[in-house]
């Protein structure tokens, strides 16, 4: 088997393995509060990407902030809200979400 064919077979196998892991289905979604500190600082928008650890029972056991703009403004609100999210029971998994903040006031 040529090297190119081996790489192609390996890549196809990897894609199939990744496709087999379905995105966990959200059962309960709690929106984060817009922090008062952000409003006081004149910050009206932000984006936070977070990684969740979802246990087999569907509960979130940990939240890690992966990216945030602006940094450290929305982190606490995101962690508090995401810890309340619930997913359909299944295998323990990690899942990334992106939350966008926009204060219309």
PDB file of C-alpha atoms in Angstrom:
ATOM      1  CA  UNK A   1       0.000   0.000   0.000  1.00  0.00           C
ATOM      2  CA  UNK A   2       1.444   3.371  -0.941  1.00  0.00           C
ATOM      3  CA  UNK A   3       2.041   6.046   1.682  1.00  0.00           C
ATOM      4  CA  UNK A   4      -0.524   8.340   0.059  1.00  0.00           C
ATOM      5  CA  UNK A   5      -3.177   5.621   0.137  1.00  0.00           C
ATOM      6  CA  UNK A   6      -2.339   4.828   3.796  1.00  0.00           C
ATOM      7  CA  UNK A   7      -2.777   8.476   4.732  1.00  0.00           C
ATOM      8  CA  UNK A   8      -6.088   8.641   2.835  1.00  0.00           C
ATOM      9  CA  UNK A   9      -7.409   5.520   4.585  1.00  0.00           C
ATOM     10  CA  UNK A  10      -6.249   6.860   7.964  1.00  0.00           C
ATOM     11  CA  UNK A  11      -7.895  10.247   7.312  1.00  0.00           C
ATOM     12  CA  UNK A  12     -11.157   8.561   6.245  1.00  0.00           C
ATOM     13  CA  UNK A  13     -11.143   6.379   9.370  1.00  0.00           C
ATOM     14  CA  UNK A  14     -10.534   9.415  11.557  1.00  0.00           C
ATOM     15  CA  UNK A  15     -13.408  11.318   9.932  1.00  0.00           C
ATOM     16  CA  UNK A  16     -15.754   8.369  10.468  1.00  0.00           C
ATOM     17  CA  UNK A  17     -14.723   8.116  14.126  1.00  0.00           C
ATOM     18  CA  UNK A  18     -15.315  11.837  14.651  1.00  0.00           C
ATOM     19  CA  UNK A  19     -18.665  11.734  12.849  1.00  0.00           C
ATOM     20  CA  UNK A  20     -19.792   8.882  15.101  1.00  0.00           C
ATOM     21  CA  UNK A  21     -19.590  11.156  18.132  1.00  0.00           C
ATOM     22  CA  UNK A  22     -22.828  13.100  17.915  1.00  0.00           C
ATOM     23  CA  UNK A  23     -23.213  16.515  19.461  1.00  0.00           C
ATOM     24  CA  UNK A  24     -24.835  16.164  22.893  1.00  0.00           C
ATOM     25  CA  UNK A  25     -28.498  17.221  22.839  1.00  0.00           C
ATOM     26  CA  UNK A  26     -29.329  20.090  25.187  1.00  0.00           C
ATOM     27  CA  UNK A  27     -32.349  19.483  27.427  1.00  0.00           C
ATOM     28  CA  UNK A  28     -32.107  22.642  29.557  1.00  0.00           C
ATOM     29  CA  UNK A  29     -30.355  25.847  28.517  1.00  0.00           C
ATOM     30  CA  UNK A  30     -29.870  28.708  30.981  1.00  0.00           C
ATOM     31  CA  UNK A  31     -28.852  32.058  29.464  1.00  0.00           C
ATOM     32  CA  UNK A  32     -26.072  33.922  31.277  1.00  0.00           C
ATOM     33  CA  UNK A  33     -26.857  37.235  32.957  1.00  0.00           C
ATOM     34  CA  UNK A  34     -25.254  40.330  31.486  1.00  0.00           C
ATOM     35  CA  UNK A  35     -22.803  41.447  34.199  1.00  0.00           C
ATOM     36  CA  UNK A  36     -23.518  44.819  35.817  1.00  0.00           C
ATOM     37  CA  UNK A  37     -19.751  45.444  35.910  1.00  0.00           C
ATOM     38  CA  UNK A  38     -19.649  45.264  32.111  1.00  0.00           C
ATOM     39  CA  UNK A  39     -22.387  47.885  31.806  1.00  0.00           C
ATOM     40  CA  UNK A  40     -20.611  50.140  34.307  1.00  0.00           C
ATOM     41  CA  UNK A  41     -17.437  49.897  32.210  1.00  0.00           C
ATOM     42  CA  UNK A  42     -19.362  50.742  29.034  1.00  0.00           C
ATOM     43  CA  UNK A  43     -18.959  47.240  27.580  1.00  0.00           C
ATOM     44  CA  UNK A  44     -22.041  46.290  25.584  1.00  0.00           C
ATOM     45  CA  UNK A  45     -20.881  43.220  23.626  1.00  0.00           C
ATOM     46  CA  UNK A  46     -18.666  40.203  24.070  1.00  0.00           C
ATOM     47  CA  UNK A  47     -17.994  36.659  22.940  1.00  0.00           C
ATOM     48  CA  UNK A  48     -16.965  33.698  25.096  1.00  0.00           C
ATOM     49  CA  UNK A  49     -16.004  30.220  23.931  1.00  0.00           C
ATOM     50  CA  UNK A  50     -16.201  27.606  26.695  1.00  0.00           C
ATOM     51  CA  UNK A  51     -15.521  23.888  26.999  1.00  0.00           C
ATOM     52  CA  UNK A  52     -17.983  21.811  29.023  1.00  0.00           C
ATOM     53  CA  UNK A  53     -17.426  18.450  30.658  1.00  0.00           C
ATOM     54  CA  UNK A  54     -20.740  16.598  30.435  1.00  0.00           C
ATOM     55  CA  UNK A  55     -21.180  13.578  32.697  1.00  0.00           C
ATOM     56  CA  UNK A  56     -23.021  10.405  31.620  1.00  0.00           C
ATOM     57  CA  UNK A  57     -26.131  11.585  33.508  1.00  0.00           C
ATOM     58  CA  UNK A  58     -26.266  14.755  31.370  1.00  0.00           C
ATOM     59  CA  UNK A  59     -25.093  17.179  34.060  1.00  0.00           C
ATOM     60  CA  UNK A  60     -22.237  19.609  33.459  1.00  0.00           C
ATOM     61  CA  UNK A  61     -19.395  18.959  35.905  1.00  0.00           C
ATOM     62  CA  UNK A  62     -16.884  21.572  34.726  1.00  0.00           C
ATOM     63  CA  UNK A  63     -16.660  24.659  32.534  1.00  0.00           C
ATOM     64  CA  UNK A  64     -13.391  26.006  31.152  1.00  0.00           C
ATOM     65  CA  UNK A  65     -13.148  29.350  29.357  1.00  0.00           C
ATOM     66  CA  UNK A  66     -11.237  28.752  26.123  1.00  0.00           C
ATOM     67  CA  UNK A  67     -11.456  32.257  24.600  1.00  0.00           C
ATOM     68  CA  UNK A  68     -13.062  35.498  25.702  1.00  0.00           C
ATOM     69  CA  UNK A  69     -13.303  38.954  24.190  1.00  0.00           C
ATOM     70  CA  UNK A  70     -13.073  41.103  26.202  1.00  0.00           C
ATOM     71  CA  UNK A  71     -11.080  38.951  28.607  1.00  0.00           C
ATOM     72  CA  UNK A  72     -12.419  38.136  32.108  1.00  0.00           C
ATOM     73  CA  UNK A  73     -15.551  40.307  31.783  1.00  0.00           C
ATOM     74  CA  UNK A  74     -18.166  37.589  31.147  1.00  0.00           C
ATOM     75  CA  UNK A  75     -16.336  34.529  32.546  1.00  0.00           C
ATOM     76  CA  UNK A  76     -18.204  34.282  35.863  1.00  0.00           C
ATOM     77  CA  UNK A  77     -21.622  34.712  34.230  1.00  0.00           C
ATOM     78  CA  UNK A  78     -20.805  32.088  31.590  1.00  0.00           C
ATOM     79  CA  UNK A  79     -19.557  29.527  34.113  1.00  0.00           C
ATOM     80  CA  UNK A  80     -22.582  30.004  36.389  1.00  0.00           C
ATOM     81  CA  UNK A  81     -25.063  29.626  33.511  1.00  0.00           C
ATOM     82  CA  UNK A  82     -23.360  26.670  31.822  1.00  0.00           C
ATOM     83  CA  UNK A  83     -23.150  24.724  35.089  1.00  0.00           C
ATOM     84  CA  UNK A  84     -26.988  24.796  35.047  1.00  0.00           C
ATOM     85  CA  UNK A  85     -27.269  23.357  31.532  1.00  0.00           C
ATOM     86  CA  UNK A  86     -28.533  19.780  31.189  1.00  0.00           C
ATOM     87  CA  UNK A  87     -28.002  17.332  28.334  1.00  0.00           C
ATOM     88  CA  UNK A  88     -29.590  14.021  27.391  1.00  0.00           C
ATOM     89  CA  UNK A  89     -27.914  11.201  29.333  1.00  0.00           C
ATOM     90  CA  UNK A  90     -25.280   9.265  27.411  1.00  0.00           C
ATOM     91  CA  UNK A  91     -21.536   8.840  27.510  1.00  0.00           C
ATOM     92  CA  UNK A  92     -19.287  11.313  29.329  1.00  0.00           C
ATOM     93  CA  UNK A  93     -18.251  13.948  26.785  1.00  0.00           C
ATOM     94  CA  UNK A  94     -16.657  17.321  26.239  1.00  0.00           C
ATOM     95  CA  UNK A  95     -18.434  19.956  24.194  1.00  0.00           C
ATOM     96  CA  UNK A  96     -17.551  23.513  23.180  1.00  0.00           C
ATOM     97  CA  UNK A  97     -20.060  26.340  22.999  1.00  0.00           C
ATOM     98  CA  UNK A  98     -19.779  29.955  21.948  1.00  0.00           C
ATOM     99  CA  UNK A  99     -21.909  32.552  23.722  1.00  0.00           C
ATOM    100  CA  UNK A 100     -22.430  36.034  22.330  1.00  0.00           C
ATOM    101  CA  UNK A 101     -23.339  38.887  24.665  1.00  0.00           C
ATOM    102  CA  UNK A 102     -25.194  41.978  23.509  1.00  0.00           C
ATOM    103  CA  UNK A 103     -26.686  44.536  25.848  1.00  0.00           C
ATOM    104  CA  UNK A 104     -29.534  46.376  24.127  1.00  0.00           C
ATOM    105  CA  UNK A 105     -30.007  48.975  26.903  1.00  0.00           C
TER     106      UNK A 105
END
